[in-house]
Tab-separated table of N, CA, C and O in Angstrom:
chain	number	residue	atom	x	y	z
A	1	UNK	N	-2.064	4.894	-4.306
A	1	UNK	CA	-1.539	6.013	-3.554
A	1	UNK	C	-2.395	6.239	-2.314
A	1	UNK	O	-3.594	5.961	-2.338
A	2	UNK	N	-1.899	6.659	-1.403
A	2	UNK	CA	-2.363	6.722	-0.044
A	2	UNK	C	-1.475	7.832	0.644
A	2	UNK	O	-0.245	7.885	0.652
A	3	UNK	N	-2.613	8.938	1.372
A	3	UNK	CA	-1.785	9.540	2.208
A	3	UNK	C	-1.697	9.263	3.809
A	3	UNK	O	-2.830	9.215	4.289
A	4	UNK	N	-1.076	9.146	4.385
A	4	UNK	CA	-1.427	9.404	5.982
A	4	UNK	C	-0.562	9.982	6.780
A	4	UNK	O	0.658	10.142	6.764
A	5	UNK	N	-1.812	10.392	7.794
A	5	UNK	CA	-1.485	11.670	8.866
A	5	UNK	C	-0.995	10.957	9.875
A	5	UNK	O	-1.567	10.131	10.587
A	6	UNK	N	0.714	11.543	9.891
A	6	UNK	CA	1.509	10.953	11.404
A	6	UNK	C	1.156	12.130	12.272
A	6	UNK	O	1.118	13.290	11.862
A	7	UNK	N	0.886	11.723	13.568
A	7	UNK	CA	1.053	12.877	15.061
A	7	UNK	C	2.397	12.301	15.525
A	7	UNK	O	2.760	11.125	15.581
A	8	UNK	N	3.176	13.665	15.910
A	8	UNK	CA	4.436	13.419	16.128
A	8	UNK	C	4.276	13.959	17.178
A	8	UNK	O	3.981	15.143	17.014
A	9	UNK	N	4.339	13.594	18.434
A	9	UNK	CA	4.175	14.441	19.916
A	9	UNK	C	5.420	14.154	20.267
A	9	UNK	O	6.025	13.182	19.816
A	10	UNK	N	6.042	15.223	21.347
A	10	UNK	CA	6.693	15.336	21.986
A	10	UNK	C	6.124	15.030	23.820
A	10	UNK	O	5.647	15.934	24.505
A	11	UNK	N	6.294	13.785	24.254
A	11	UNK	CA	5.834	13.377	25.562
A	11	UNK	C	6.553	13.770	26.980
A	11	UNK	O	6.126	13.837	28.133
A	12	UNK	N	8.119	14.052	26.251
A	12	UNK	CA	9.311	14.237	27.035
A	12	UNK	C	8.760	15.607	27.914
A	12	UNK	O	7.616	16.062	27.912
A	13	UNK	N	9.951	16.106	28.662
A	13	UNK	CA	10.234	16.907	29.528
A	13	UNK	C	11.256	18.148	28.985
A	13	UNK	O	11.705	19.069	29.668
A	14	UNK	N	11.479	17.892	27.582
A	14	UNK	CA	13.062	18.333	26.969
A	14	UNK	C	12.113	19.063	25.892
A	14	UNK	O	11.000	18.565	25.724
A	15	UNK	N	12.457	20.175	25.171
A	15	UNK	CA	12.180	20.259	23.787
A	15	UNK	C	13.280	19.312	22.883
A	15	UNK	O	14.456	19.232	23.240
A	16	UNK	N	12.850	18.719	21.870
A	16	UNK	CA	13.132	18.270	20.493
A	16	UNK	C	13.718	19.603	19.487
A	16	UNK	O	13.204	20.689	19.218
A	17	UNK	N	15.246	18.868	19.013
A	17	UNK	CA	15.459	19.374	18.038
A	17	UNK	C	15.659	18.659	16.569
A	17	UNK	O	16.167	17.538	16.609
A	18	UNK	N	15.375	19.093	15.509
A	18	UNK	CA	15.808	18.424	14.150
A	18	UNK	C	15.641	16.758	14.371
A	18	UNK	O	16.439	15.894	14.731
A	19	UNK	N	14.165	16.725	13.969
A	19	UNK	CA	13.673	15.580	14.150
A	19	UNK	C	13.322	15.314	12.793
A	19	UNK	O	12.677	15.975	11.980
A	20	UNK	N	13.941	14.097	12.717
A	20	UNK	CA	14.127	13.807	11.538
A	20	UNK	C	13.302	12.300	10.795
A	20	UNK	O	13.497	11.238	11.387
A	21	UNK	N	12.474	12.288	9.606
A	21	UNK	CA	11.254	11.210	9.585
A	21	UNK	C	12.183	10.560	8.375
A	21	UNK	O	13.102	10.892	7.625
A	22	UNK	N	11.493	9.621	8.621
A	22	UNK	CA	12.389	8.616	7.791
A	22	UNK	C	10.730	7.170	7.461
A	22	UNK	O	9.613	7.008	7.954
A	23	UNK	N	11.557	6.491	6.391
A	23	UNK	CA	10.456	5.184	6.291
A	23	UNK	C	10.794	4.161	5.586
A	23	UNK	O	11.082	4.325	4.401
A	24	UNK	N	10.819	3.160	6.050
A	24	UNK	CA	11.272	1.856	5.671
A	24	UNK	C	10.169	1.257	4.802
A	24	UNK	O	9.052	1.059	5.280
A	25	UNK	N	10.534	0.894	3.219
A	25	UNK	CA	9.165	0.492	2.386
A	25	UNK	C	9.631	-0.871	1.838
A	25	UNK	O	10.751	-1.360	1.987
A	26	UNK	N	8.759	-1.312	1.291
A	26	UNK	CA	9.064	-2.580	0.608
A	26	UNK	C	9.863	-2.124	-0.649
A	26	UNK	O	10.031	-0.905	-0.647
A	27	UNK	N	10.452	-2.825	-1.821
A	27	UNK	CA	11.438	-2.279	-2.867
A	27	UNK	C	9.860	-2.075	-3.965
A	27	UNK	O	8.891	-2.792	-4.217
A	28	UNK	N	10.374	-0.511	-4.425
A	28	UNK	CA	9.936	0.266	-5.272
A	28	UNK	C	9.084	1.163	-5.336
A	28	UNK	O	8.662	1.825	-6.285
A	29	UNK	N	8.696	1.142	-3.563
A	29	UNK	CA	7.573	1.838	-2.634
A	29	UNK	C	8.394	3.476	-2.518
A	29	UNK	O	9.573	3.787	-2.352
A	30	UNK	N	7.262	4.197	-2.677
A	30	UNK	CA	8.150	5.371	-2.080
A	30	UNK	C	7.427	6.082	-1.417
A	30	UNK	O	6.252	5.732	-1.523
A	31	UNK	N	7.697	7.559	-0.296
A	31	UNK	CA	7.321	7.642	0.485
A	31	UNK	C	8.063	9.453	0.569
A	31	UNK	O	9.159	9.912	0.888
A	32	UNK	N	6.755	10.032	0.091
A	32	UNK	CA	7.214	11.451	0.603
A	32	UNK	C	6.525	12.270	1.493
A	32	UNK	O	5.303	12.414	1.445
A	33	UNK	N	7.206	12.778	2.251
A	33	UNK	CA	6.613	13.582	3.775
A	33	UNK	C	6.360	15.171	2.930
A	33	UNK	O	6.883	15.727	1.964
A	34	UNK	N	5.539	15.417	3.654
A	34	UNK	CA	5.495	17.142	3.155
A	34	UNK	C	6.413	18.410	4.031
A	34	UNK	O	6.486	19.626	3.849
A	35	UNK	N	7.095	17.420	5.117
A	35	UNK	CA	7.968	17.867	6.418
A	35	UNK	C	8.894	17.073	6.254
A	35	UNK	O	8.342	16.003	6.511
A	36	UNK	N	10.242	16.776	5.927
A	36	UNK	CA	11.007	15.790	6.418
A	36	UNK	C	11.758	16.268	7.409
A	36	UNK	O	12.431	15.434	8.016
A	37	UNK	N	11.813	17.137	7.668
A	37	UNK	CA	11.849	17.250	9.071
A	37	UNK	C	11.837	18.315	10.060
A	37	UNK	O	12.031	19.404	9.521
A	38	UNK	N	11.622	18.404	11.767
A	38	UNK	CA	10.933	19.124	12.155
A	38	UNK	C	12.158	19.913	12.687
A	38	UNK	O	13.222	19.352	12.949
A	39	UNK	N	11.976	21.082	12.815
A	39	UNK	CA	13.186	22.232	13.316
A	39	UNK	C	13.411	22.059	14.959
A	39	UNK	O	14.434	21.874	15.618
A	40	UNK	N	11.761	22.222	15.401
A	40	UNK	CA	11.979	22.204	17.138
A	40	UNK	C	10.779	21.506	16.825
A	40	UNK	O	10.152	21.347	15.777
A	41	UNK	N	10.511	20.879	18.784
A	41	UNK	CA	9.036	19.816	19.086
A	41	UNK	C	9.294	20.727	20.568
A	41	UNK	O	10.342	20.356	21.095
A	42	UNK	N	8.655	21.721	21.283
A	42	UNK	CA	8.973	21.915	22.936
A	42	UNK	C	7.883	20.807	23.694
A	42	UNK	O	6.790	20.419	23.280
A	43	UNK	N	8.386	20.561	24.573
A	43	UNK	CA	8.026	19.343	25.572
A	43	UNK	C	6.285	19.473	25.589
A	43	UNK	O	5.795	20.594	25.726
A	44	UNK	N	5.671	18.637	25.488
A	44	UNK	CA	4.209	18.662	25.071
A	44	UNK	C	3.455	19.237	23.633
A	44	UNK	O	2.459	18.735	23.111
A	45	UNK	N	3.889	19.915	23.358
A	45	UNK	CA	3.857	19.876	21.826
A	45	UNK	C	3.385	19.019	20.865
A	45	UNK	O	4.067	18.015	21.069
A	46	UNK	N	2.739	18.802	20.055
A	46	UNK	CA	2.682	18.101	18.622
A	46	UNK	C	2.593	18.464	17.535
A	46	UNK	O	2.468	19.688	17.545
A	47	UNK	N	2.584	17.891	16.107
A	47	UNK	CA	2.400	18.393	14.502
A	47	UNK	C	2.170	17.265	13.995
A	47	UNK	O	2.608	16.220	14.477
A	48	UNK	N	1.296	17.351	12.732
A	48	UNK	CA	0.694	16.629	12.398
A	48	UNK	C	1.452	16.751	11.074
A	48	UNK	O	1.557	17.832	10.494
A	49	UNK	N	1.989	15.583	10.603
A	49	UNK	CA	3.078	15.460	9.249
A	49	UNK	C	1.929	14.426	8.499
A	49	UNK	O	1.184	13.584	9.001
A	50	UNK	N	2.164	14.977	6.694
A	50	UNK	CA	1.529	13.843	6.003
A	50	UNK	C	2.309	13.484	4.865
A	50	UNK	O	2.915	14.196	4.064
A	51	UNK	N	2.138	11.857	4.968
A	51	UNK	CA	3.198	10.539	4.322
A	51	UNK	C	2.217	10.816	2.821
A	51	UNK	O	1.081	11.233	2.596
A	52	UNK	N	3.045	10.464	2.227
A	52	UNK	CA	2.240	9.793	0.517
A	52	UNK	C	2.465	9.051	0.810
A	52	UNK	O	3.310	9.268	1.679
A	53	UNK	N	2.210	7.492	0.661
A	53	UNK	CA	2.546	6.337	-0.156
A	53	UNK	C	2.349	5.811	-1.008
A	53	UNK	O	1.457	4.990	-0.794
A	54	UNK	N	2.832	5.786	-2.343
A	54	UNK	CA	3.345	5.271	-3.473
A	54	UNK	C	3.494	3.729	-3.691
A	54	UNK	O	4.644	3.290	-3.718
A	55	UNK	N	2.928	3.259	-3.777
A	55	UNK	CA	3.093	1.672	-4.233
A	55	UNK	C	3.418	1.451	-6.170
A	55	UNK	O	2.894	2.122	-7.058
A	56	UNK	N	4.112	0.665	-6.290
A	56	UNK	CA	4.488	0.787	-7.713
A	56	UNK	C	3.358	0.150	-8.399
A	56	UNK	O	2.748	-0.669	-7.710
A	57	UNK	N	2.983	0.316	-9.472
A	57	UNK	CA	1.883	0.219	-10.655
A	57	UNK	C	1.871	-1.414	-10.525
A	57	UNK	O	0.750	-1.812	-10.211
A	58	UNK	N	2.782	-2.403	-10.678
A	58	UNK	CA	2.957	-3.311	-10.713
A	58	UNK	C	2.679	-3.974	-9.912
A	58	UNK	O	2.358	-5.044	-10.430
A	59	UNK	N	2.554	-4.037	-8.455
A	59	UNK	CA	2.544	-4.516	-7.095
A	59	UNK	C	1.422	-5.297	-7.318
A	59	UNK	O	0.304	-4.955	-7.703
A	60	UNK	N	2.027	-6.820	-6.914
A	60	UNK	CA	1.329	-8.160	-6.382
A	60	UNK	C	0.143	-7.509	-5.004
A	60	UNK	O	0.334	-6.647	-4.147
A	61	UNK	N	-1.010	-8.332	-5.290
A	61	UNK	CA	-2.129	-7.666	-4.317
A	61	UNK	C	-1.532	-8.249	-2.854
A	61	UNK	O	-0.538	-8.931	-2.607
A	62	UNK	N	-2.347	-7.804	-2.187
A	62	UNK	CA	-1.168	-8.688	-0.403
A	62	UNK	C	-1.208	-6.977	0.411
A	62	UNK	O	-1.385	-5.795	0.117
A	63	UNK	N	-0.932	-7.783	1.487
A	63	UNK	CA	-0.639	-6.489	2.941
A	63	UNK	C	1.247	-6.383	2.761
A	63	UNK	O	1.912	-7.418	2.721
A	64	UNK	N	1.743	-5.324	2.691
A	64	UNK	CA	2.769	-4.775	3.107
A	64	UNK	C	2.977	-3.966	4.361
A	64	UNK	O	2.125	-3.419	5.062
A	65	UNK	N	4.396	-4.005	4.510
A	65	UNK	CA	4.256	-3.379	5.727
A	65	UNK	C	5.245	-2.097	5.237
A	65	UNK	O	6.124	-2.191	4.380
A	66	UNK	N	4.858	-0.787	6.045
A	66	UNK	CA	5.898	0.050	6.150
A	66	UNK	C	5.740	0.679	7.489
A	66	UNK	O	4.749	0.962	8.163
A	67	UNK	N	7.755	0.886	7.771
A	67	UNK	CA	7.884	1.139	9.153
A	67	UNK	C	8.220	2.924	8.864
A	67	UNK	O	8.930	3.490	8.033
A	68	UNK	N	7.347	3.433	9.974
A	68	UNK	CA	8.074	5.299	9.715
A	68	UNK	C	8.685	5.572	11.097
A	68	UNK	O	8.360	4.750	11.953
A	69	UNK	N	9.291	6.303	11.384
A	69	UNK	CA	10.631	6.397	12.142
A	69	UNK	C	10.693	8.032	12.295
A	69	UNK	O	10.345	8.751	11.358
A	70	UNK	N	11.091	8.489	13.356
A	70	UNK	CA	10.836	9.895	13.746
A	70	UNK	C	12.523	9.999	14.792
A	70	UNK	O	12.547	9.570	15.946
A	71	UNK	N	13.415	10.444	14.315
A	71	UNK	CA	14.789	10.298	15.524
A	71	UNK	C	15.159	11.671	15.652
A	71	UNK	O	15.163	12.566	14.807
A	72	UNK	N	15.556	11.679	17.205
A	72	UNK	CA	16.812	12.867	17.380
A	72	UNK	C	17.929	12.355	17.581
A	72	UNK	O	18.374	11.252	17.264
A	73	UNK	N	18.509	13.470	18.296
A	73	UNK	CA	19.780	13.145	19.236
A	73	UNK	C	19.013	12.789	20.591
A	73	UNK	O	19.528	11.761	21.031
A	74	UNK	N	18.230	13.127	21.228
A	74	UNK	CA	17.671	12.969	22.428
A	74	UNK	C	16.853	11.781	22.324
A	74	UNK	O	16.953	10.818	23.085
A	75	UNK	N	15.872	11.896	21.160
A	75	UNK	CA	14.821	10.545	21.161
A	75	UNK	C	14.193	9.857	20.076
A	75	UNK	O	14.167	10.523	19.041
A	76	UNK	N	13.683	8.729	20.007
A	76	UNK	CA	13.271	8.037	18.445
A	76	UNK	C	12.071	7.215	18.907
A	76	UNK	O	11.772	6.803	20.028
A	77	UNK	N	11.568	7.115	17.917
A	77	UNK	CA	10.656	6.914	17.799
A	77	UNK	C	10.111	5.942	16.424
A	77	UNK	O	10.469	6.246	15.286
A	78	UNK	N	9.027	4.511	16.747
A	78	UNK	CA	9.110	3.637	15.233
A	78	UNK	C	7.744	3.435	15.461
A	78	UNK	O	7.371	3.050	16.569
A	79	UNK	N	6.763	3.698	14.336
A	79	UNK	CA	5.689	3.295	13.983
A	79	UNK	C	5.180	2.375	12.694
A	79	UNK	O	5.055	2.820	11.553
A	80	UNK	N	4.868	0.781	13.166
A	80	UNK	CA	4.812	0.373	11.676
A	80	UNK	C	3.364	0.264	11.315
A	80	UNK	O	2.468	0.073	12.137
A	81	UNK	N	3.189	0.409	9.926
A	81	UNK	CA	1.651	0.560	9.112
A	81	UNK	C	1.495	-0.766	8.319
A	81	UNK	O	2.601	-1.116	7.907
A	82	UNK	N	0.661	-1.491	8.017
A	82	UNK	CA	0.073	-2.492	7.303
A	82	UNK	C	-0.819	-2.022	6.449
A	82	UNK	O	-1.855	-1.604	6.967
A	83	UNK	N	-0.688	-1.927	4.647
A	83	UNK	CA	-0.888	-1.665	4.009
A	83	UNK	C	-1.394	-2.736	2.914
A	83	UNK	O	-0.700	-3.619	2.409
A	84	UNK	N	-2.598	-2.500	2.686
A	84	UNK	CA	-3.234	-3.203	1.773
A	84	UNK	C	-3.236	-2.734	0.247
A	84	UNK	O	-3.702	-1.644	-0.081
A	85	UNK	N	-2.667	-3.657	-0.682
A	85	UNK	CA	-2.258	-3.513	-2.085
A	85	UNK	C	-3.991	-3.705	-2.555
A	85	UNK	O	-4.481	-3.569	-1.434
A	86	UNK	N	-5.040	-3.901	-3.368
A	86	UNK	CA	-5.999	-4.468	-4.428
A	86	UNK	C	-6.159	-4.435	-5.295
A	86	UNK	O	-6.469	-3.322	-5.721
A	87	UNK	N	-6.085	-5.705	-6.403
A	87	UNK	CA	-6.288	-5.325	-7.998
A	87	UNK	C	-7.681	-5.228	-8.016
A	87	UNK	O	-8.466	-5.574	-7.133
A	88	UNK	N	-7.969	-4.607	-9.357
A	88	UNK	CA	-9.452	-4.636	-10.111
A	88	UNK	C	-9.764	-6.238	-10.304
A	88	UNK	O	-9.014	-7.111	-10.742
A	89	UNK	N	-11.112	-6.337	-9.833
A	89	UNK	CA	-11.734	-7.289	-10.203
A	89	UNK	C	-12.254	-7.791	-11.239
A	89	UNK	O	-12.985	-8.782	-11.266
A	90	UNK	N	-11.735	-6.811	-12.592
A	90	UNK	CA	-11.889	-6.918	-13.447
A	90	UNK	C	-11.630	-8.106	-14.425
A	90	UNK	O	-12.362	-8.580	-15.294
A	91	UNK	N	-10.248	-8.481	-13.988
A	91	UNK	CA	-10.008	-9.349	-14.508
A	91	UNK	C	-10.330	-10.826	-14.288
A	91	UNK	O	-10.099	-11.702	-15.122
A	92	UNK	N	-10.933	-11.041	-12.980
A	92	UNK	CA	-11.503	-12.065	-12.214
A	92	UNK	C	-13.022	-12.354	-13.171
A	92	UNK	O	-13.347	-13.529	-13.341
A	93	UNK	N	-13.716	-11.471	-13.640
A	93	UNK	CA	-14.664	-11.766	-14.273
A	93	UNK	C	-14.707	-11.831	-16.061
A	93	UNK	O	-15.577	-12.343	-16.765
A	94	UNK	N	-13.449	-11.125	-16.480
A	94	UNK	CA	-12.916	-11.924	-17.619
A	94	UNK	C	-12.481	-13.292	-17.664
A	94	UNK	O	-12.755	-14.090	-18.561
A	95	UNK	N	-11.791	-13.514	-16.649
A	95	UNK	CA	-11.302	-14.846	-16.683
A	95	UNK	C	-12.719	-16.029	-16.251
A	95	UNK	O	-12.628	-17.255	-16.183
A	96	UNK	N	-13.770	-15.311	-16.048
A	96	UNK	CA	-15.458	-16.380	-15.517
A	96	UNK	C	-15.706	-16.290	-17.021
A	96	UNK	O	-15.775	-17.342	-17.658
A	97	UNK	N	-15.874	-14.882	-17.759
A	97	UNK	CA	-15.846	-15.193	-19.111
A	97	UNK	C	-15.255	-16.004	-19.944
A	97	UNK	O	-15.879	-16.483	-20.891
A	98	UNK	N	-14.320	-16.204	-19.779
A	98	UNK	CA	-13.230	-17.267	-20.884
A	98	UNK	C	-14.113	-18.350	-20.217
A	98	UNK	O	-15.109	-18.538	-20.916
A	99	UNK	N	-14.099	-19.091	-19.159
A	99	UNK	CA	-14.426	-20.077	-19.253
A	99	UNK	C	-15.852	-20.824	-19.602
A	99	UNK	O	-16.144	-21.987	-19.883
A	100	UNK	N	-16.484	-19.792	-19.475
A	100	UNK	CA	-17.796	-19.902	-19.704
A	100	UNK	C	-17.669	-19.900	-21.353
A	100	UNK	O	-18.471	-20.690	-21.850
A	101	UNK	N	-17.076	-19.393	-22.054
A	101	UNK	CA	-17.420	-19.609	-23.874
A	101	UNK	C	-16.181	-20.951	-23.669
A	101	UNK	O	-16.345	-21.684	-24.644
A	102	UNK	N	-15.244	-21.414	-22.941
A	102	UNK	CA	-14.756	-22.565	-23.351
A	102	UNK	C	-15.727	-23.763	-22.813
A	102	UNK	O	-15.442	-24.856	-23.301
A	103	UNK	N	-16.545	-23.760	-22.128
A	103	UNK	CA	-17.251	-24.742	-21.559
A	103	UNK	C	-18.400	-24.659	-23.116
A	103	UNK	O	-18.382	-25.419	-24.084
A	104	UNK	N	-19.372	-23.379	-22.849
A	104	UNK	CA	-19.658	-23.102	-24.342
A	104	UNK	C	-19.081	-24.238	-25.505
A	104	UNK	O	-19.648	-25.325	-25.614
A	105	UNK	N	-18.037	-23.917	-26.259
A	105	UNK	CA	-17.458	-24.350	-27.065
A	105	UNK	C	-17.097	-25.912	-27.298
A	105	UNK	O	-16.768	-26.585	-28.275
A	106	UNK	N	-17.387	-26.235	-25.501
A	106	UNK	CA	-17.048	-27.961	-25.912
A	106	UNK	C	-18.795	-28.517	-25.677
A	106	UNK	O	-19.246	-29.495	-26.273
A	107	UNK	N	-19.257	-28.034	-25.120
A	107	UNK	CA	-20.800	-28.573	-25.292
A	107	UNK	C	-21.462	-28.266	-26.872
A	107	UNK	O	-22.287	-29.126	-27.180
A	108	UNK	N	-21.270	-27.303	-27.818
A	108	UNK	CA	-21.373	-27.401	-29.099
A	108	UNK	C	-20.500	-28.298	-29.696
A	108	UNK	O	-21.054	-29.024	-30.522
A	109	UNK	N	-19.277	-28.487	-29.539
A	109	UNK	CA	-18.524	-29.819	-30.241
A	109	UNK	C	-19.272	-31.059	-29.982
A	109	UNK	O	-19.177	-31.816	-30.948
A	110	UNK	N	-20.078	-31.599	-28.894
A	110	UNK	CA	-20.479	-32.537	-28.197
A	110	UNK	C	-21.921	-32.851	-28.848
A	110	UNK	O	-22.324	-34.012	-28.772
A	111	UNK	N	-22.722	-31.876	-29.486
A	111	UNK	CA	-23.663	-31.378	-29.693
A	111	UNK	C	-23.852	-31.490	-30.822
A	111	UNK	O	-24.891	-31.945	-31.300
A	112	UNK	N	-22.544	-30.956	-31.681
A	112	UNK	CA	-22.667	-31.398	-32.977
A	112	UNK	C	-22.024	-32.737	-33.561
A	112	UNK	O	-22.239	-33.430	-34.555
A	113	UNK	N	-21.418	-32.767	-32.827
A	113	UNK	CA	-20.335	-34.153	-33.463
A	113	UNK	C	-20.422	-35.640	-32.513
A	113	UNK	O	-19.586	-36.540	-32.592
A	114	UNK	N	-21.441	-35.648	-31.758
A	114	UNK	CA	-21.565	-36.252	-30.793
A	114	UNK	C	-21.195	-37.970	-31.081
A	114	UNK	O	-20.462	-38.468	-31.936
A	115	UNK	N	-21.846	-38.482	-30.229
A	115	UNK	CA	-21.487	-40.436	-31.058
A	115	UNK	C	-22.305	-40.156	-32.183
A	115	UNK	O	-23.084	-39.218	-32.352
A	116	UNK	N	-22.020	-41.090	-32.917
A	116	UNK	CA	-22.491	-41.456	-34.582
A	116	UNK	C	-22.163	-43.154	-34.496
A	116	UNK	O	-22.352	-43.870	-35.480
């Protein structure tokens, strides 16, 4: 889980109405705003909106991408994020374990049963 802080400025000359956030995730990703969306933006203006992102329990380690998206009727707007998945390394040093008692295990076979 990850949160992050979008700045949504208004650069225009116009106020913004019903601006609306949106986000494109990979499948099973989800993505909740604490704003989905903004009532007014007047011309220079900004607000600071914050994303959860949700990655599913399951997720292969790797960079994903998600795109977030800010539209009116007047203007839109696309910001994409690169998101880093990481498993526990936990299992990386179980698996040094296994091999280490199977290496173990054939140097005692070798050891005991050796040529005759």
């Amino acid at each position: 889980n990850k949160t992050v802080k979008l700045l949504i400025e208004n650069t225009g000359s116009v106020a913004l109405t019903d601006v609306k956030l949106a986000a494109t995730t990979p499948p099973d990703w989800e993505v909740d705003f604490d704003q989905q969306t903004i009532n007014s933006l007047e011309a220079g203006e900004n607000t600071v909106i914050d994303a959860k992102i949700e990655a599913p329990s399951d997720a292969i380690a790797g960079d994903y991408v998600v795109n977030f998206s800010a539209e009116t009727a007047e203007a839109s707007s696309e910001e994409t994020f690169r998101m880093s998945v990481k498993t526990s390394t936990l299992w990386g040093f179980i698996s040094v374990g296994i091999i280490i008692v199977v290496i173990a295990g054939i140097y005692f076979v070798f050891k005991k049963y050796g040529r005759r």
